[in-house]
mmCIF file of C-alpha atoms in Angstrom:
data_model
loop_
_atom_site.group_PDB
_atom_site.id
_atom_site.type_symbol
_atom_site.label_atom_id
_atom_site.label_comp_id
_atom_site.label_asym_id
_atom_site.label_seq_id
_atom_site.Cartn_x
_atom_site.Cartn_y
_atom_site.Cartn_z
ATOM 1 C CA MET J 69 -27.097 2.720 -21.659
ATOM 2 C CA LEU J 70 -28.290 4.825 -18.689
ATOM 3 C CA ASN J 71 -31.846 4.489 -17.635
ATOM 4 C CA PRO J 72 -32.490 7.590 -15.210
ATOM 5 C CA GLU J 73 -35.487 7.172 -12.863
ATOM 6 C CA ASN J 74 -36.494 10.595 -14.004
ATOM 7 C CA PRO J 75 -35.546 11.268 -17.856
ATOM 8 C CA ALA J 76 -36.579 14.761 -17.609
ATOM 9 C CA ASP J 77 -34.219 15.592 -14.717
ATOM 10 C CA ASN J 78 -32.248 18.733 -15.607
ATOM 11 C CA SER J 79 -28.937 17.763 -14.359
ATOM 12 C CA LEU J 80 -28.697 14.872 -16.777
ATOM 13 C CA GLN J 81 -29.547 16.946 -19.757
ATOM 14 C CA GLN J 82 -26.222 18.834 -19.715
ATOM 15 C CA ILE J 83 -23.800 15.803 -19.956
ATOM 16 C CA ASP J 84 -21.378 16.144 -22.777
ATOM 17 C CA ASN J 85 -18.587 13.813 -24.016
ATOM 18 C CA GLU J 86 -15.391 15.195 -23.601
ATOM 19 C CA PHE J 87 -11.485 14.312 -24.269
ATOM 20 C CA THR J 88 -10.177 13.373 -20.971
ATOM 21 C CA PRO J 89 -6.411 12.124 -21.637
ATOM 22 C CA ASN J 90 -4.776 10.115 -18.986
ATOM 23 C CA ILE J 91 -1.009 9.726 -18.649
ATOM 24 C CA GLY J 92 0.700 7.811 -15.930
ATOM 25 C CA ALA J 93 4.088 6.418 -14.989
ATOM 26 C CA GLY J 94 5.767 4.085 -12.545
ATOM 27 C CA VAL J 95 8.849 2.302 -11.434
ATOM 28 C CA TYR J 96 9.359 -1.223 -10.498
ATOM 29 C CA PHE J 97 12.355 -3.148 -9.164
ATOM 30 C CA HIS J 98 12.908 -6.764 -8.548
ATOM 31 C CA GLY J 99 15.598 -9.504 -7.940
ATOM 32 C CA ASP J 100 15.059 -13.224 -7.101
ATOM 33 C CA LYS J 101 12.972 -12.761 -4.016
ATOM 34 C CA PHE J 102 12.289 -9.199 -3.393
ATOM 35 C CA TYR J 103 10.171 -6.613 -5.463
ATOM 36 C CA ALA J 104 9.054 -2.920 -4.955
ATOM 37 C CA GLY J 105 7.244 -0.486 -7.123
ATOM 38 C CA LEU J 106 5.773 2.993 -6.804
ATOM 39 C CA SER J 107 3.298 4.194 -9.617
ATOM 40 C CA VAL J 108 0.996 7.240 -10.390
ATOM 41 C CA PRO J 109 -1.626 5.782 -12.858
ATOM 42 C CA ASN J 110 -2.909 9.213 -13.755
ATOM 43 C CA PHE J 111 -1.081 12.684 -13.494
ATOM 44 C CA ILE J 112 -3.770 14.598 -14.929
ATOM 45 C CA GLU J 113 -6.745 15.461 -12.623
ATOM 46 C CA THR J 114 -9.831 15.495 -14.582
ATOM 47 C CA THR J 115 -13.304 16.312 -13.808
ATOM 48 C CA ARG J 116 -16.099 14.072 -15.749
ATOM 49 C CA TYR J 117 -19.649 14.755 -16.492
ATOM 50 C CA SER J 118 -19.843 18.381 -15.029
ATOM 51 C CA ASP J 119 -21.459 21.516 -15.761
ATOM 52 C CA ASN J 120 -21.024 24.895 -14.104
ATOM 53 C CA ASP J 121 -22.140 23.794 -10.623
ATOM 54 C CA ARG J 122 -21.584 20.057 -10.076
ATOM 55 C CA SER J 123 -19.224 17.335 -10.961
ATOM 56 C CA ILE J 124 -20.331 13.654 -10.864
ATOM 57 C CA ASN J 125 -16.807 12.248 -11.011
ATOM 58 C CA LYS J 126 -13.453 13.957 -10.247
ATOM 59 C CA GLU J 127 -10.197 11.752 -11.148
ATOM 60 C CA ARG J 128 -7.489 12.600 -8.590
ATOM 61 C CA LEU J 129 -4.023 11.878 -8.345
ATOM 62 C CA ASN J 130 -3.304 8.207 -6.752
ATOM 63 C CA TYR J 131 -0.219 7.045 -5.667
ATOM 64 C CA TYR J 132 0.575 3.312 -5.359
ATOM 65 C CA LEU J 133 3.720 1.653 -3.296
ATOM 66 C CA ILE J 134 4.096 -2.065 -3.282
ATOM 67 C CA THR J 135 6.603 -4.187 -1.948
ATOM 68 C CA GLY J 136 6.815 -8.236 -1.106
ATOM 69 C CA TYR J 137 9.769 -10.797 -0.453
ATOM 70 C CA VAL J 138 9.632 -14.573 -0.948
ATOM 71 C CA PHE J 139 11.030 -16.643 2.016
ATOM 72 C CA GLU J 140 11.798 -20.152 1.217
ATOM 73 C CA PHE J 141 11.003 -22.833 3.616
ATOM 74 C CA GLY J 142 12.346 -25.765 1.769
ATOM 75 C CA PRO J 143 12.321 -26.896 -1.769
ATOM 76 C CA SER J 144 8.394 -27.279 -1.972
ATOM 77 C CA LEU J 145 7.346 -24.470 0.336
ATOM 78 C CA LYS J 146 7.597 -20.475 -0.148
ATOM 79 C CA PHE J 147 5.937 -17.817 1.711
ATOM 80 C CA LYS J 148 5.467 -14.386 0.007
ATOM 81 C CA PRO J 149 4.229 -11.375 2.475
ATOM 82 C CA ALA J 150 3.235 -8.204 0.655
ATOM 83 C CA LEU J 151 2.102 -4.563 1.110
ATOM 84 C CA MET J 152 0.176 -2.357 -1.113
ATOM 85 C CA THR J 153 -0.443 1.427 -0.091
ATOM 86 C CA LYS J 154 -2.590 3.769 -2.156
ATOM 87 C CA MET J 155 -2.882 7.515 -1.205
ATOM 88 C CA THR J 156 -5.238 9.616 -2.839
ATOM 89 C CA MET J 157 -5.934 13.278 -1.579
ATOM 90 C CA GLY J 158 -9.144 13.700 -0.098
ATOM 91 C CA ALA J 159 -9.400 10.083 0.861
ATOM 92 C CA PRO J 160 -7.951 8.000 3.781
ATOM 93 C CA LEU J 161 -4.788 6.151 3.211
ATOM 94 C CA GLN J 162 -5.492 2.450 1.982
ATOM 95 C CA ILE J 163 -2.871 -0.292 3.149
ATOM 96 C CA ASP J 164 -3.451 -3.704 2.323
ATOM 97 C CA VAL J 165 -1.382 -6.446 3.670
ATOM 98 C CA SER J 166 -1.024 -10.083 2.357
ATOM 99 C CA GLY J 167 0.587 -13.400 2.711
ATOM 100 C CA ASN J 168 0.597 -15.922 0.178
ATOM 101 C CA PHE J 169 2.227 -19.649 0.185
ATOM 102 C CA LEU J 170 3.168 -21.307 -2.770
ATOM 103 C CA ILE J 171 3.321 -25.407 -2.255
ATOM 104 C CA ASN J 172 5.253 -27.372 -4.870
ATOM 105 C CA GLU J 173 5.201 -24.626 -7.451
ATOM 106 C CA LYS J 174 1.568 -25.522 -8.186
ATOM 107 C CA PHE J 175 -0.654 -24.407 -5.436
ATOM 108 C CA VAL J 176 -1.269 -21.135 -3.936
ATOM 109 C CA ILE J 177 -3.026 -20.342 -0.714
ATOM 110 C CA GLY J 178 -3.048 -16.819 0.889
ATOM 111 C CA ALA J 179 -5.085 -14.408 2.772
ATOM 112 C CA ALA J 180 -5.086 -10.501 2.922
ATOM 113 C CA TYR J 181 -6.222 -7.566 5.173
ATOM 114 C CA ARG J 182 -7.294 -3.904 4.031
ATOM 115 C CA TRP J 183 -6.688 -1.648 7.122
ATOM 116 C CA SER J 184 -10.319 -0.914 8.400
ATOM 117 C CA ALA J 185 -12.037 -2.187 5.192
ATOM 118 C CA ALA J 186 -11.880 -5.853 4.502
ATOM 119 C CA VAL J 187 -10.611 -9.364 4.854
ATOM 120 C CA SER J 188 -10.062 -11.683 1.958
ATOM 121 C CA ALA J 189 -8.806 -15.252 1.069
ATOM 122 C CA MET J 190 -7.688 -16.853 -2.308
ATOM 123 C CA VAL J 191 -6.566 -20.352 -3.337
ATOM 124 C CA GLY J 192 -5.133 -21.292 -6.664
ATOM 125 C CA PHE J 193 -3.682 -24.099 -8.973
ATOM 126 C CA GLN J 194 -1.024 -23.665 -11.710
ATOM 127 C CA VAL J 195 -3.114 -26.174 -14.166
ATOM 128 C CA THR J 196 -0.592 -26.060 -16.893
ATOM 129 C CA GLU J 197 2.602 -24.312 -17.528
ATOM 130 C CA GLY J 198 0.701 -21.000 -18.746
ATOM 131 C CA LEU J 199 -2.479 -21.450 -17.091
ATOM 132 C CA PHE J 200 -3.489 -20.497 -13.655
ATOM 133 C CA LEU J 201 -7.007 -20.845 -12.277
ATOM 134 C CA GLY J 202 -7.912 -19.531 -8.801
ATOM 135 C CA TYR J 203 -10.670 -18.495 -6.469
ATOM 136 C CA GLY J 204 -10.926 -15.535 -4.055
ATOM 137 C CA TYR J 205 -13.432 -14.311 -1.313
ATOM 138 C CA ASP J 206 -13.659 -10.960 0.129
ATOM 139 C CA LEU J 207 -15.617 -9.937 3.200
ATOM 140 C CA GLU J 208 -16.157 -6.284 4.403
ATOM 141 C CA THR J 209 -15.202 -5.510 7.944
ATOM 142 C CA THR J 210 -17.151 -2.302 7.665
ATOM 143 C CA ASN J 211 -20.715 -1.306 8.405
ATOM 144 C CA LEU J 212 -21.161 -2.308 4.661
ATOM 145 C CA ASN J 213 -21.146 -5.738 5.807
ATOM 146 C CA ASN J 214 -24.930 -5.215 6.847
ATOM 147 C CA TYR J 215 -25.836 -5.041 3.226
ATOM 148 C CA ASN J 216 -23.669 -7.642 1.561
ATOM 149 C CA ALA J 217 -22.119 -11.143 2.177
ATOM 150 C CA GLY J 218 -18.916 -10.660 0.699
ATOM 151 C CA SER J 219 -17.892 -11.057 -2.846
ATOM 152 C CA HIS J 220 -16.538 -14.078 -4.748
ATOM 153 C CA GLU J 221 -14.166 -14.066 -7.682
ATOM 154 C CA ILE J 222 -13.077 -16.704 -10.003
ATOM 155 C CA PHE J 223 -9.876 -15.804 -11.974
ATOM 156 C CA LEU J 224 -8.014 -17.193 -14.941
ATOM 157 C CA ARG J 225 -4.697 -16.210 -15.883
ATOM 158 C CA TYR J 226 -3.248 -17.395 -19.413
ATOM 159 C CA GLU J 227 0.338 -16.295 -20.302
ATOM 160 C CA LEU J 228 0.007 -16.269 -24.145
ATOM 161 C CA PHE J 229 3.773 -15.467 -24.774
ATOM 162 C CA ASN J 230 5.364 -17.152 -21.828
ATOM 163 C CA ARG J 231 8.806 -16.494 -21.344
ATOM 164 C CA TYR J 232 9.947 -19.558 -19.254
ATOM 165 C CA ASP J 233 12.885 -20.164 -21.536
ATOM 166 C CA ARG J 234 14.447 -16.623 -20.618
ATOM 167 C CA ILE J 235 13.886 -16.845 -16.892
ATOM 168 C CA THR J 236 16.746 -18.352 -15.124
ATOM 169 C CA THR J 237 15.262 -18.365 -11.587
ATOM 170 C CA PRO J 238 11.442 -18.669 -11.601
ATOM 171 C CA ARG J 239 9.741 -15.927 -9.262
ATOM 172 C CA PHE J 240 6.802 -16.194 -7.075
ATOM 173 C CA PHE J 241 5.551 -12.745 -8.052
#
């Protein structure tokens, strides 16, 4: 599906399909109001689309750490601050801090900040027991904001095999 600007470019003639497996793992702990997790999605560092002197993409080890807690401010209002960090060798540490409010177990509104990169906001609504609909907006805080006006995202989550009958305490994560 690639339409190169110059089809005769020699660097594009040597690309071969290669078998590049991926193995990852993680641990996740949660209680009624707290969660934490650590994961490494790819243990195998691979180089894709390479020849002897150049590589177009190198997959590096990524480490993710997540945590969050739910504070209850009464029967109809919950607040969940959360933190996600991503560490990749050769790249700056990425830290996301967010906070979401859950109102009447149906409506979610929140905001997030990605350290030295972006701010975002989201709203969502639990339409039915298994269907959630939402909207998010992301705005760059770096020089990339000179080239884009942010990004819009509409998301739909449908729980095909819901397990509401097995959960004794509903969770806001």
